Coordinates of C-alpha atoms (C1' of nucleotides) in Angstrom, one line a residue:
Chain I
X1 CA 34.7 12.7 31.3
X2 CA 31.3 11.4 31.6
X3 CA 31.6 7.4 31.4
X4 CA 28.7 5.2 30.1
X5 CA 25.6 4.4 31.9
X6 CA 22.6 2.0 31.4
X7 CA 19.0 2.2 33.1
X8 CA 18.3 -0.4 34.9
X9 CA 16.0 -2.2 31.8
X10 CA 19.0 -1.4 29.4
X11 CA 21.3 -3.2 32.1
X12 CA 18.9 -6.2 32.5
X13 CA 18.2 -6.6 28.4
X14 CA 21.8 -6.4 28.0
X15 CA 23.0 -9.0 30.2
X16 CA 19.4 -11.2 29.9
X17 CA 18.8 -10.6 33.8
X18 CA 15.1 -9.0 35.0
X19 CA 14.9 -5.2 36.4
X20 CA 13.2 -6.9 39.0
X21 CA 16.6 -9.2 39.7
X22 CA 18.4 -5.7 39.5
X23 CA 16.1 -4.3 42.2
X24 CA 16.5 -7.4 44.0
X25 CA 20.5 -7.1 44.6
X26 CA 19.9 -3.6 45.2
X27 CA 17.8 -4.5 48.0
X28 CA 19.8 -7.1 49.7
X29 CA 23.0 -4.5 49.4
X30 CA 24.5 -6.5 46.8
X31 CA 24.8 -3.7 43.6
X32 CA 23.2 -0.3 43.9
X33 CA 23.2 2.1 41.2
X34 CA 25.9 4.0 40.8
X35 CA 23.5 7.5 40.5
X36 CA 19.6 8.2 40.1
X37 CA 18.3 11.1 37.7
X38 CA 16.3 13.8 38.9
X39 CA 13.5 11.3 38.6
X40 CA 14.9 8.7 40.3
X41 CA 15.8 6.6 37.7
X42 CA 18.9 4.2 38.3
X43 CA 21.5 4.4 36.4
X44 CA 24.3 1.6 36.6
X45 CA 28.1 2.4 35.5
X46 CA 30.7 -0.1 34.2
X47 CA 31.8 -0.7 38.0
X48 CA 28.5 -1.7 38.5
X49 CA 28.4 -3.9 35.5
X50 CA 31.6 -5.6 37.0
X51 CA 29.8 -6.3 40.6
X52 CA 26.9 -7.5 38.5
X53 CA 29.3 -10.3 36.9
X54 CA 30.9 -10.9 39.8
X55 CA 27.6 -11.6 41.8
X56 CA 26.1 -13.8 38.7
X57 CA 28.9 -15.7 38.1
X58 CA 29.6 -16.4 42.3
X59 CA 25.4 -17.1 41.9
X60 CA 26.5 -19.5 39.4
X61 CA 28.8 -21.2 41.8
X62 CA 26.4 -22.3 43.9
X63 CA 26.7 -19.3 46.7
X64 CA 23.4 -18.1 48.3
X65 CA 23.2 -14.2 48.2
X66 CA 24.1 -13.2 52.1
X67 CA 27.3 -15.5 50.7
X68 CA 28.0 -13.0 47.9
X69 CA 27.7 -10.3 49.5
X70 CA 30.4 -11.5 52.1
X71 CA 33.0 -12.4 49.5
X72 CA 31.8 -9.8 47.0
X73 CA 34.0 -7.3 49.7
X74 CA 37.1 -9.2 49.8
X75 CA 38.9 -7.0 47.2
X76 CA 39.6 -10.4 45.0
X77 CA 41.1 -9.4 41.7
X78 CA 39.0 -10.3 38.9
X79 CA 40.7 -12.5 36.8
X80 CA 41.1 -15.0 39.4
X81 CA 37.2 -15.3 39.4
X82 CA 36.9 -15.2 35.6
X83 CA 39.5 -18.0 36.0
X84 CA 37.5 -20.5 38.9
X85 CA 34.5 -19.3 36.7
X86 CA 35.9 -20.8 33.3
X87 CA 37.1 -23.7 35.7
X88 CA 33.5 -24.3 36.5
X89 CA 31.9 -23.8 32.9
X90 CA 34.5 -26.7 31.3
X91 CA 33.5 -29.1 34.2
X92 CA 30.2 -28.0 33.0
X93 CA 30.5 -28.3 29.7
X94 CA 32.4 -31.9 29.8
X95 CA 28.9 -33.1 32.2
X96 CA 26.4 -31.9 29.6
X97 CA 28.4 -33.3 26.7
X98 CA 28.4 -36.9 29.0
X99 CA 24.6 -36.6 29.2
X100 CA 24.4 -35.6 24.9
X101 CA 26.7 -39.1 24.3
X102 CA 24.2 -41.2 26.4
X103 CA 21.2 -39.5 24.7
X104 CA 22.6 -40.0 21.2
X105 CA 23.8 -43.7 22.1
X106 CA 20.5 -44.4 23.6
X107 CA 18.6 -43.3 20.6
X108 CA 20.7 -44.4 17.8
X109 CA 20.6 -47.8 19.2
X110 CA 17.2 -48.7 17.9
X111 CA 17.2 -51.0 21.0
X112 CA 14.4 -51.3 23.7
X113 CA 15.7 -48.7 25.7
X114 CA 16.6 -50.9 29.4
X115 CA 15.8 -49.5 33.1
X116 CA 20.3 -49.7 33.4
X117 CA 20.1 -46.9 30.6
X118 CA 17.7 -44.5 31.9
X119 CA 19.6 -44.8 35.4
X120 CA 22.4 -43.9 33.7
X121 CA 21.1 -41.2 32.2
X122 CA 19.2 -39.7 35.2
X123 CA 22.7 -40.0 36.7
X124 CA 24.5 -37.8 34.5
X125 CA 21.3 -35.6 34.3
X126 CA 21.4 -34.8 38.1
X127 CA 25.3 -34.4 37.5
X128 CA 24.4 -31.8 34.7
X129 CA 22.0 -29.9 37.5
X130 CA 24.6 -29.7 40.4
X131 CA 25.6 -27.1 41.1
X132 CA 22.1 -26.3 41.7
X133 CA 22.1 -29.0 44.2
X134 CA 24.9 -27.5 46.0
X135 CA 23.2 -23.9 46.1
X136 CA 20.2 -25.7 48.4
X137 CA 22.5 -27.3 50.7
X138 CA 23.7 -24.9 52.1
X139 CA 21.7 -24.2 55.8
X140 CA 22.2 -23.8 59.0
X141 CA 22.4 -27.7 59.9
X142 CA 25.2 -28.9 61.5
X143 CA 26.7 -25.4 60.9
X144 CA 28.4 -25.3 64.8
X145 CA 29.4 -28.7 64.8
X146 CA 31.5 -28.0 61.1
X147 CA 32.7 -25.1 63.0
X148 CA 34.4 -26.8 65.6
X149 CA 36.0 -29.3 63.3
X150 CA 37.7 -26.4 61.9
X151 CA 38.8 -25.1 64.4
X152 CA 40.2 -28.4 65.9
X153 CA 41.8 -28.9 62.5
X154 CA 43.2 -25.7 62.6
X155 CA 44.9 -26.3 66.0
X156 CA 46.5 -29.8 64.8
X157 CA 47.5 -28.4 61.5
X158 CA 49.5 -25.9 63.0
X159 CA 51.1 -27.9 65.6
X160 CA 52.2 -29.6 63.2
X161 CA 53.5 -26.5 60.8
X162 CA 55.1 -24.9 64.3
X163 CA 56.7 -28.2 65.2
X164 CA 58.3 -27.9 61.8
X165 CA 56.5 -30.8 60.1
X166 CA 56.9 -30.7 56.2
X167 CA 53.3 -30.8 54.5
X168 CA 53.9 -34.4 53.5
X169 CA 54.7 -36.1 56.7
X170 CA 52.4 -39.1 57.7
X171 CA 50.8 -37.0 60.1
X172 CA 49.9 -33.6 58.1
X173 CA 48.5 -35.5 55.2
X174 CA 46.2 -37.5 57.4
X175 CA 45.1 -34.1 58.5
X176 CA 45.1 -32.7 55.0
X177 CA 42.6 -35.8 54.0
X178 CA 40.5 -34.5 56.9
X179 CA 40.0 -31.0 55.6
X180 CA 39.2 -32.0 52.4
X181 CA 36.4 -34.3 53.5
X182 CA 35.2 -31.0 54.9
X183 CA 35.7 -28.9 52.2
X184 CA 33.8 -31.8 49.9
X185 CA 30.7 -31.3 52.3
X186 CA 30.6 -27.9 51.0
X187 CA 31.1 -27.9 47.5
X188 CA 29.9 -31.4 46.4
X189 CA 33.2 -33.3 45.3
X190 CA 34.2 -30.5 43.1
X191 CA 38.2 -30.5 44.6
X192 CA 39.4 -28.4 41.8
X193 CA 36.9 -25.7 41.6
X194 CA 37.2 -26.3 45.2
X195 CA 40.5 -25.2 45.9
X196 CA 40.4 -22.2 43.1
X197 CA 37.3 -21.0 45.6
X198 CA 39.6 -21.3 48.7
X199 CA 42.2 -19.3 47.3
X200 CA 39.8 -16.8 46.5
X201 CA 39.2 -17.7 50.2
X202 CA 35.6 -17.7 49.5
X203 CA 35.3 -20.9 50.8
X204 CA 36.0 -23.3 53.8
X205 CA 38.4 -23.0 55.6
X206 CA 35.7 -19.9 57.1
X207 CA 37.7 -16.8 57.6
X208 CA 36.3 -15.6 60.3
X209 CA 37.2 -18.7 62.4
X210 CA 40.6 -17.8 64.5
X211 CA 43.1 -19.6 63.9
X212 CA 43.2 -19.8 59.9
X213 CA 45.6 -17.5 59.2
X214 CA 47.2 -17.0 55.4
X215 CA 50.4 -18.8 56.2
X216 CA 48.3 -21.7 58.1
X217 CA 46.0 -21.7 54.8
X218 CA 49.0 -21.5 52.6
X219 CA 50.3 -24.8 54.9
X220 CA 47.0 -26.1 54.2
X221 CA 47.6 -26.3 50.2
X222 CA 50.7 -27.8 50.6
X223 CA 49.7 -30.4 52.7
X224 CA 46.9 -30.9 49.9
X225 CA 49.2 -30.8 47.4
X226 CA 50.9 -33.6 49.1
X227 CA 48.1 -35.6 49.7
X228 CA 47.6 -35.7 46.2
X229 CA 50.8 -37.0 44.9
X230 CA 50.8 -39.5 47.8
X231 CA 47.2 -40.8 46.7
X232 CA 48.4 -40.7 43.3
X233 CA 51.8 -42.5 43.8
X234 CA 49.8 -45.2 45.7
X235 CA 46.8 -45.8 43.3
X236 CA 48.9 -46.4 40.3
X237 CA 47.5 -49.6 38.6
Chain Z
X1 CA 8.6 -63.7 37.1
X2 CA 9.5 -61.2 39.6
X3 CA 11.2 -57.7 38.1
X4 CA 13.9 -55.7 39.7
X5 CA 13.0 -53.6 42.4
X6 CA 14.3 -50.2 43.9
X7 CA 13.6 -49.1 47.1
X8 CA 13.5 -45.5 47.6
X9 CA 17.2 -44.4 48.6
X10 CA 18.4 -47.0 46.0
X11 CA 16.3 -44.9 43.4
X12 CA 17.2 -41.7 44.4
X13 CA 21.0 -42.6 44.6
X14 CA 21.3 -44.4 41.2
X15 CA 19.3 -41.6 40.0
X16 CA 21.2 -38.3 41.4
X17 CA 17.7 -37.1 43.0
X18 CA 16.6 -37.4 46.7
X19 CA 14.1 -39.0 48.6
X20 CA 12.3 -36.1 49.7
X21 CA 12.1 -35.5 45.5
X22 CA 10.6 -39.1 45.2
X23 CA 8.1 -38.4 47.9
X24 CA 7.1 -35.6 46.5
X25 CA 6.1 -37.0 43.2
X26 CA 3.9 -39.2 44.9
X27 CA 1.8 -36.6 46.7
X28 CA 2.1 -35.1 43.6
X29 CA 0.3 -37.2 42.2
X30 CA 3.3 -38.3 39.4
X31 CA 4.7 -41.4 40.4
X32 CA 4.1 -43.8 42.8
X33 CA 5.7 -46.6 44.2
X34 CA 4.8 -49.9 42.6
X35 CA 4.8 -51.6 45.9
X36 CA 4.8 -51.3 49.6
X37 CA 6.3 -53.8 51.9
X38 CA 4.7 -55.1 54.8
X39 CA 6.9 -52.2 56.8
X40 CA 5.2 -49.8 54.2
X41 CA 8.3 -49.7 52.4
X42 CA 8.7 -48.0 48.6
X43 CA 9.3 -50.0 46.2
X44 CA 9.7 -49.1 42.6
X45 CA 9.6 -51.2 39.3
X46 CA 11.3 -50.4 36.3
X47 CA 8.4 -48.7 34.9
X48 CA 8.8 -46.3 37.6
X49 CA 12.3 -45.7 36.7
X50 CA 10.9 -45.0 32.6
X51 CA 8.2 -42.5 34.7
X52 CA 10.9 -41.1 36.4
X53 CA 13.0 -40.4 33.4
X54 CA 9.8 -38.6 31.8
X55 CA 9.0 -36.8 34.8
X56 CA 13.0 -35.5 35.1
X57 CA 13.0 -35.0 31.1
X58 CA 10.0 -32.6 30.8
X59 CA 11.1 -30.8 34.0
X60 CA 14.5 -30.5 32.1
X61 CA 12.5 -28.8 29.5
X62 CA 11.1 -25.9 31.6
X63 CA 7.6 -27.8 32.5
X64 CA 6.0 -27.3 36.3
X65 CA 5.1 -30.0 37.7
X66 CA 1.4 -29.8 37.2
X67 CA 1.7 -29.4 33.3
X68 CA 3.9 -32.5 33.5
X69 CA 1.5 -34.3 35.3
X70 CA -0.8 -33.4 32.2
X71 CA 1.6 -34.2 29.9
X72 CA 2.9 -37.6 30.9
X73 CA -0.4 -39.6 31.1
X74 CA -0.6 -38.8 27.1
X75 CA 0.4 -42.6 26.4
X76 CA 3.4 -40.5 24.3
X77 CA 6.4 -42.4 23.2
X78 CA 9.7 -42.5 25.4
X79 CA 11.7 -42.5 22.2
X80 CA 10.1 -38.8 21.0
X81 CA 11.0 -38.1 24.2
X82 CA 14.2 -39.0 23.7
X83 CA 14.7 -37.6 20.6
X84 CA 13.7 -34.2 22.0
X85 CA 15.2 -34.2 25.1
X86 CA 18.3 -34.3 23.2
X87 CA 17.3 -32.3 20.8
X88 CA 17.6 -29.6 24.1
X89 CA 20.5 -30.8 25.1
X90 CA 22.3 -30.1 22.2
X91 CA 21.0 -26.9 22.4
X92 CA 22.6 -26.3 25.6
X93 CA 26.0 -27.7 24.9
X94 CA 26.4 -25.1 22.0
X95 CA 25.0 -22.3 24.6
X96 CA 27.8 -23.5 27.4
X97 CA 30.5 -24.1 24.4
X98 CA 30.1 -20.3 24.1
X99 CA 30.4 -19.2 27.3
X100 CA 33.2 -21.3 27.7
X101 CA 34.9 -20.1 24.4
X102 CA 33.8 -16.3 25.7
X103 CA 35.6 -16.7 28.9
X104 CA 38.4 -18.5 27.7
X105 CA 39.2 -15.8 25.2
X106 CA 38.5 -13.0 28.1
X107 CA 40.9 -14.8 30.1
X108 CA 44.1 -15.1 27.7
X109 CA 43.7 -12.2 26.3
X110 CA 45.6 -10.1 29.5
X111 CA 44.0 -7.2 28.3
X112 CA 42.3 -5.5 30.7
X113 CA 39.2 -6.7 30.5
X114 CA 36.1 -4.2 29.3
X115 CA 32.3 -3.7 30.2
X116 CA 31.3 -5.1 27.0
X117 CA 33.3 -7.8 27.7
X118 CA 31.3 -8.6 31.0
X119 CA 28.0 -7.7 29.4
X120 CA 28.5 -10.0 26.4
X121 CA 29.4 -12.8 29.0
X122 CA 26.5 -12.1 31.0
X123 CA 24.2 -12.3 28.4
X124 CA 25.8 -15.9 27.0
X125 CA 25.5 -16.9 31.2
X126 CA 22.0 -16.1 31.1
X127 CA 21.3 -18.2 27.9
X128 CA 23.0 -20.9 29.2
X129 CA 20.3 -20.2 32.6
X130 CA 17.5 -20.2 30.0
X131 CA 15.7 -23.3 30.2
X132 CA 15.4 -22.1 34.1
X133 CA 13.4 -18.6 33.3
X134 CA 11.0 -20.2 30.8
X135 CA 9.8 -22.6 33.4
X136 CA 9.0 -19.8 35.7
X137 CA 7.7 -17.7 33.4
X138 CA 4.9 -19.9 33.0
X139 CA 2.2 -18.0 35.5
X140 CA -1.7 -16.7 34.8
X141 CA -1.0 -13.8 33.4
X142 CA -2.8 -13.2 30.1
X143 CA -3.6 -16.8 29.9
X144 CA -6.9 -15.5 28.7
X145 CA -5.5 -13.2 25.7
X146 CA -2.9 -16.7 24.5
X147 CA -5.9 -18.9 24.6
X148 CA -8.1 -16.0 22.4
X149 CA -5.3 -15.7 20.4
X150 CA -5.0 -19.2 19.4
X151 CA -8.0 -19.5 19.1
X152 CA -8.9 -16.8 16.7
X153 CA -6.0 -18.4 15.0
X154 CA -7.3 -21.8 14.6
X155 CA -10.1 -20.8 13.1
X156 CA -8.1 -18.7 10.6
X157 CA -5.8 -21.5 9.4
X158 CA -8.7 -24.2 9.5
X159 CA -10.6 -21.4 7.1
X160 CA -7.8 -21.9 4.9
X161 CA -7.2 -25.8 5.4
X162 CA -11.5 -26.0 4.8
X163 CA -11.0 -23.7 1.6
X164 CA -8.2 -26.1 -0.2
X165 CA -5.1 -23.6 -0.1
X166 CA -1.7 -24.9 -0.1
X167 CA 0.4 -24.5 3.5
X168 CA 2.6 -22.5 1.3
X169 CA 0.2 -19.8 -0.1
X170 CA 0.5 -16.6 1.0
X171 CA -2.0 -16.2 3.8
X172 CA -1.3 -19.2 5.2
X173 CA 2.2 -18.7 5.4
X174 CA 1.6 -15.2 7.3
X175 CA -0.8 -17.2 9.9
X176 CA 1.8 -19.8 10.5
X177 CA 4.4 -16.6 11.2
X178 CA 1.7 -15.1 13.5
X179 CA 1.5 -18.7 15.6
X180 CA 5.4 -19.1 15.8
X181 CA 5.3 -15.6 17.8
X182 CA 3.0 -16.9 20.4
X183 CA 5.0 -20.6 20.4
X184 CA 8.1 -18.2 20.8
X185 CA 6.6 -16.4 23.6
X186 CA 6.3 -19.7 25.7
X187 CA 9.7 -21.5 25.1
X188 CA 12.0 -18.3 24.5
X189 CA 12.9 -18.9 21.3
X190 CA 13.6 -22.2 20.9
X191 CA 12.1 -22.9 17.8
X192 CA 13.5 -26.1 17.2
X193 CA 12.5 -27.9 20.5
X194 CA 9.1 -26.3 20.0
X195 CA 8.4 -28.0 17.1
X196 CA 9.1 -31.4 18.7
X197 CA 7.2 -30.4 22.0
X198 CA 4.3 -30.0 19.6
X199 CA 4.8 -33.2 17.9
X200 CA 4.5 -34.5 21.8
X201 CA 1.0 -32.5 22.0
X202 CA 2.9 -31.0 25.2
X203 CA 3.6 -27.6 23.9
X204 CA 1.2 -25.1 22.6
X205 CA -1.0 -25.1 21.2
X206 CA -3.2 -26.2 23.9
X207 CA -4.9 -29.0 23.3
X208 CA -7.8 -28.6 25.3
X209 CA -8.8 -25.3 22.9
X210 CA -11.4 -26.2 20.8
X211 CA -10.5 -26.3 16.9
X212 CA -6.9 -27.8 17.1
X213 CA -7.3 -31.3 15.7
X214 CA -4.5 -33.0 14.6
X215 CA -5.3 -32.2 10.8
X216 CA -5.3 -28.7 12.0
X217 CA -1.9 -29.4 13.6
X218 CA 0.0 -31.0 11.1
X219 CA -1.6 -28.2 8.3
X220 CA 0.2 -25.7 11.2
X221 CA 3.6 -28.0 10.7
X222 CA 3.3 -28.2 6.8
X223 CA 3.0 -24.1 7.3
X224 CA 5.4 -23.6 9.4
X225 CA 7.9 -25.8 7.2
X226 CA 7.1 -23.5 4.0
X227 CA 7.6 -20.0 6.3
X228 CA 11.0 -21.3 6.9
X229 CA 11.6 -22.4 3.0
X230 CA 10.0 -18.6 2.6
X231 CA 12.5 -16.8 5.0
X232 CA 15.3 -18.8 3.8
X233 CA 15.0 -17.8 0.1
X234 CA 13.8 -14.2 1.1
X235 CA 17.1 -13.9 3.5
X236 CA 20.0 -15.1 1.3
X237 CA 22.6 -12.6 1.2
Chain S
dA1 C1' 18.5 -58.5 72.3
dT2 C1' 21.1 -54.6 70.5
dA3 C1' 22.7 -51.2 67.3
dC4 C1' 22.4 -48.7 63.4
dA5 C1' 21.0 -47.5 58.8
dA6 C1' 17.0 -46.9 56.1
dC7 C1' 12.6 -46.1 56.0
dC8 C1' 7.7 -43.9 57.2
dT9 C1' 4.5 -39.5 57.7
dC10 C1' 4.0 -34.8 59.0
dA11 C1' 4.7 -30.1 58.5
dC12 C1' 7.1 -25.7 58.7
dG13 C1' 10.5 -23.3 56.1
dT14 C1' 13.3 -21.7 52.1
dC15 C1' 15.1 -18.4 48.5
dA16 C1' 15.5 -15.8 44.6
dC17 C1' 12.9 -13.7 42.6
dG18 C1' 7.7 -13.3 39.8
dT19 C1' 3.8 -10.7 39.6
dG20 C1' 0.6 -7.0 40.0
dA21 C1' -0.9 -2.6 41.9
dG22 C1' -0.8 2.2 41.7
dG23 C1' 1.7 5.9 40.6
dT24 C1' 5.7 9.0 38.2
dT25 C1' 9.1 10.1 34.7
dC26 C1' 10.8 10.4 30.1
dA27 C1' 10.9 11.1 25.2
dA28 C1' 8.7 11.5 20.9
dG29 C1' 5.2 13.3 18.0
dC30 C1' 1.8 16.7 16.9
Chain U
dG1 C1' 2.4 23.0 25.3
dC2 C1' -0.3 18.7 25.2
dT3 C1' -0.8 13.8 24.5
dT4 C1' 0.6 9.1 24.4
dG5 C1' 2.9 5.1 25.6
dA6 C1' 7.0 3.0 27.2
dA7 C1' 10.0 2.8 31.0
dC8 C1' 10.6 3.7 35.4
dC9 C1' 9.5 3.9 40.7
dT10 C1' 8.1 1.5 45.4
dC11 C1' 5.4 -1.8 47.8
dA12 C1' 4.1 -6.2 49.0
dC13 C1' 2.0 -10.7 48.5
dG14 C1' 2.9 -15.0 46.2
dT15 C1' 5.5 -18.9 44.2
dG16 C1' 7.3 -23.9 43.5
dA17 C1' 9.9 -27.7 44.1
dC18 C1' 11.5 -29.3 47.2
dG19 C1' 14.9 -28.9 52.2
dT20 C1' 14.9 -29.9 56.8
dG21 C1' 13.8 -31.7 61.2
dA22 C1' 10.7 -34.2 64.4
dG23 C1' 9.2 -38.4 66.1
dG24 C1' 8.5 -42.8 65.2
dT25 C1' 9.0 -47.8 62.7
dT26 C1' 11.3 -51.4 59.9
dG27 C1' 15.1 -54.2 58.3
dT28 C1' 19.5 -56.3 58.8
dA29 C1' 23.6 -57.8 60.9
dT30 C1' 26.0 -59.2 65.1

DNA sequence: ATACAACCTCACGTCACGTGAGGTTCAAGC
DNA sequence: GCTTGAACCTCACGTGACGTGAGGTTGTAT
């Protein structure tokens, strides 16, 4: 039962990536091949194909490699990133087709075109670009001090959750509001893609940070949730 | 009479970019400030802001920032600009509609999903990526052989143009096939755009070569028009 | 005067590859 | 078996559009 295998030119054709690109992940111990021939000629397998969308798409999210590598080993099913993944293309796809209406209003007006419209449009062209935007940001600055404030927000979120607080008291949704200013440092006001990536726990809250345990996380998204229908309830026009 | 005026964060918020960006395009030699207070402040007129939108437009389109340099002192119009700058963005809503429709369907299928699945989605990511690669692609390598070629190829299609054939005979028809190859090797396929980037004089062909005058140019458009009325009849099923 | 945000120039660093060099392997055709 | 050319290998320098931080000045509000 021999199952199907692609060199690495077939694999990079096939999916529109570069055999360098392929060589690239294989150095930085993101995908290696799954077997070389006697020549030493990679050849990739559909697992590898799999790891090869998984790494794009994450790519795509705005993760730096050493980033996908980390959560690439987190046994995440994959339909839950095929889901954040679609989640992310249809915010895409609603920004490009913002920037297309100003384009075509701009140049069916037969107007002078005015300094407010091309703002505008520069606007929803940097929205269009992102994600890209959020890709660079992520460095080391500031990296200990956002450490700390999660860790101190772990401690009051669960002395709350042990003192038997529900997730929408006055005092867990203040702290809720806290983490998801944090959160929007990381992913650049994207709360919905956002909180699919944190229960992919990919994202903030860090993992490796004690005190963020599953049912404090869990906690976490309820006092979210909560924050949510309180901001809603009070915004109402 | 005195305009609006933008200093540089104000800029770079309305517009989604950052100051470090607007700095840059000043030593870059792209845009400058109109203005400098007495504290050597920026500050930018709304002819900056057009500049701005030309510089961010053609950068859209896969240009570095040295051939945009190039490219934006050509006195061109903004509306052609326009017009082709949405003219691409069209092109990538329909690229990220499919994806979107590709994952969507993946998604709700519940059937396990397959490798051909994952490739077919990888390849409609990487188109939707496209506009990235063709900007990088654009390095040294056989610069000499591309000039030759369209070279050897003006003087083919002016030998025509000078001898009174039609853009729709036969050998001119076969030259204009042989110069939508090289156009397709510098803007991956995007046939469409290219035209327009030519109308602009940005595209090739270069326009520092010697032998491609604007006759010559518009003979290569009236050819290229009757290949596609050629492949059009030839192809109808 | 003080405080703080916004600004200035300078300059090293970034990251995901691109590119080319120099060589080997593979497959098709004769 | 030999030849040819495409596809492959590793190695390693280079790239480009900024990001980031340092150290200082300017502008505005109190």
């Amino acid at each position: 039962m021999r199952s199907r295998r692609w060199r690495v030119g077939e694999l990079a054709s096939a999916t529109g990536t570069t055999v360098r690109a392929l060589h690239h992940y294989e150095e930085a111990g993101l995908l290696a091949a799954a077997e070389r021939t006697s020549g030493d000629h990679r050849l990739y397998d559909e697992a590898g194909v799999e790891r090869l969308y998984r790494i794009r798409a994450l790519r795509g999210l705005g993760m730096s490699l050493e980033e996908i590598k980390k959560a690439i080993e987190d046994g995440s099913i994959l339909a839950d990133l095929l889901r954040t993944h679609l989640n992310r293309v249809e915010l895409e796809v609603d920004r490009i087709v913002r920037l297309r209406d100003r384009l075509r209003s701009i140049t069916q007006s037969g107007k002078q075109v005015s300094a407010d419209d091309l703002l505008a449009t520069l606007d929803a062209m940097s929205c269009v670009e992102r994600h890209v935007h959020a890709r660079r940001r992520k460095k080391k600055a500031n990296d200990s001090d956002v450490e700390s404030q999660w860790r101190i927000l772990a401690d009051q979120l669960r002395a709350c959750m042990s003192g038997g607080e529900r997730p929408s008291s006055k005092r867990t949704i203040a702290l809720a509001s806290q983490a998801r200013s944090l959160m929007k440092s990381f992913a650049d006001g994207d709360a919905e893609v956002l909180s699919a990536l944190a229960r992919l726990r990919i994202a903030d809250p860090p993992r490796d940070l004690a005190g963020w345990t599953p049912d404090l996380i869990r906690y976490l998204d309820r006092a979210l949730a909560a924050l949510d229908k309180h901001l809603t309830t009070k915004l109402e026009p």
